[in-house]
Structures are given as structure tokens and as C-alpha cells.
Amino acid sequence: MNDAAREVADVVGRVQGNIRRKRLRNQAALSPLTAIDDPVVAAATLITAIVSENGPVLPQREAAIRSVISEIADEKKTDEAVVYAKWAASQIDDATIVIDKLAPFLRERLDVTERNDLLQMVNRAAQAGEPPLQISDQRILRLRQKLGFEVN
């Protein structure tokens, strides 16, 4: 009986440890996003995560991201935002997580016109490189939904 009780306690302890470790991994994965408190950095990170989902951010694609961000920020802010965005996007391998975390933040801080501009910026950054990226419809629908637009 004692052996069986110890074995059950071991299994319960391992399961609880696995759950705690998974929760910590999830929190660590989100930490680059939770530190973002600037809409320009959030937009750059969102665009970079979506664009880098199909592979690394090569210089031509980075130039496209830099170009669209420079439309809304000065040169220094653009550099800061793109550097942070590349780092944050490299830490999180799933664009869905980035969309789920940053789109509501941006929805609160941007008006409807600016949110539409953000969608166009994502598209322009994807189309600017060679070859142009095809962003999945699911990503765009999710982004539109999280930004507060009606999705059919």
C-alpha cells in the first residue's frame, strides 16, 4: 500500500510540475509582447511576426518593414521599433500569439482609419519583397477580428 501511495504521489507531483513548467514557458514566450507599451513598436512587431512566419526576415523584407513603419514614425523611432520587432518576433514562433496579444492593444489606441492603415501596412510589407508573400486568409481574418472589424 505504501509503495502504491508513493507511486501515485510521484505521478501527481510530475503532472503538477509539468503543468507549472508549461505555464512558465507560456509566460516567458509572451514576455517580449507584454513589455510593449508603444503603438509604433506594437505595429512593427505585429507586421514582423506575420511577415516572418514563412521564414527569416531577410534584408529586403526588413527594408519593406522599415519602409512602412517610417510612414508613421521618425527615423530613430523606426530603427528602435524594427530592431525590437525582429527580436520579439524571433522569440515567438507563432504569429497567432502575437496577433492575439498586440491587436487588442492596438485596437484601444488607434482609431478606425489608423487600424485600416495598419492592415494595409501588413499587406505592403508582405508584397514588397521577392517573392511577394501570401499571408494566409486566416491570419488576416484573425487580425481584422482582433482589431475590432466585423468579419463575415
Tab-separated table of C-alpha atoms in Angstrom, residues 21-86:
chain	number	residue	atom	x	y	z
A	21	ARG	CA	6.649	24.344	-16.379
A	22	LYS	CA	4.235	24.705	-19.289
A	23	ARG	CA	2.654	27.770	-17.672
A	24	LEU	CA	6.107	29.297	-17.136
A	25	ARG	CA	7.104	28.573	-20.755
A	26	ASN	CA	3.925	30.268	-21.982
A	27	GLN	CA	4.558	33.302	-19.785
A	28	ALA	CA	8.163	33.510	-20.955
A	29	ALA	CA	7.011	33.313	-24.574
A	30	LEU	CA	4.681	36.262	-24.031
A	31	SER	CA	7.184	38.417	-22.142
A	32	PRO	CA	8.559	40.223	-25.235
A	33	LEU	CA	4.982	41.218	-26.028
A	34	THR	CA	3.928	42.264	-22.548
A	35	ALA	CA	6.803	44.754	-22.445
A	36	ILE	CA	5.408	46.646	-25.458
A	37	ASP	CA	3.727	49.905	-24.491
A	38	ASP	CA	4.131	51.886	-27.716
A	39	PRO	CA	1.772	51.536	-30.708
A	40	VAL	CA	4.632	52.002	-33.202
A	41	VAL	CA	6.628	49.144	-31.645
A	42	ALA	CA	3.459	47.046	-31.430
A	43	ALA	CA	2.689	47.651	-35.119
A	44	ALA	CA	6.265	46.825	-36.142
A	45	THR	CA	6.238	43.636	-34.064
A	46	LEU	CA	2.876	42.562	-35.436
A	47	ILE	CA	3.953	43.157	-39.038
A	48	THR	CA	7.301	41.431	-38.487
A	49	ALA	CA	5.701	38.390	-36.853
A	50	ILE	CA	3.225	37.955	-39.701
A	51	VAL	CA	5.838	38.501	-42.404
A	52	SER	CA	8.426	36.251	-40.729
A	53	GLU	CA	6.021	33.371	-40.306
A	54	ASN	CA	7.187	31.946	-43.655
A	55	GLY	CA	10.887	32.293	-42.903
A	56	PRO	CA	13.546	34.622	-41.553
A	57	VAL	CA	13.396	38.378	-42.072
A	58	LEU	CA	15.918	38.860	-44.862
A	59	PRO	CA	17.373	42.330	-45.597
A	60	GLN	CA	14.917	43.051	-48.418
A	61	ARG	CA	11.931	42.162	-46.209
A	62	GLU	CA	13.387	44.167	-43.314
A	63	ALA	CA	13.688	47.168	-45.642
A	64	ALA	CA	9.997	46.757	-46.522
A	65	ILE	CA	9.041	46.653	-42.830
A	66	ARG	CA	11.250	49.668	-42.160
A	67	SER	CA	9.600	51.499	-45.057
A	68	VAL	CA	6.040	51.000	-43.811
A	69	ILE	CA	6.965	51.869	-40.220
A	70	SER	CA	8.757	55.031	-41.371
A	71	GLU	CA	5.373	56.264	-42.617
A	72	ILE	CA	4.206	56.575	-39.001
A	73	ALA	CA	7.432	57.322	-37.103
A	74	ASP	CA	10.648	59.295	-37.376
A	75	GLU	CA	13.920	57.570	-38.291
A	76	LYS	CA	15.108	56.960	-34.727
A	77	LYS	CA	11.769	55.532	-33.636
A	78	THR	CA	11.608	53.388	-36.779
A	79	ASP	CA	15.046	51.907	-36.066
A	80	GLU	CA	14.094	51.184	-32.451
A	81	ALA	CA	10.772	49.631	-33.421
A	82	VAL	CA	12.196	47.411	-36.175
A	83	VAL	CA	15.096	46.150	-34.053
A	84	TYR	CA	12.763	45.290	-31.173
A	85	ALA	CA	10.209	43.776	-33.568
A	86	LYS	CA	12.773	41.460	-35.136
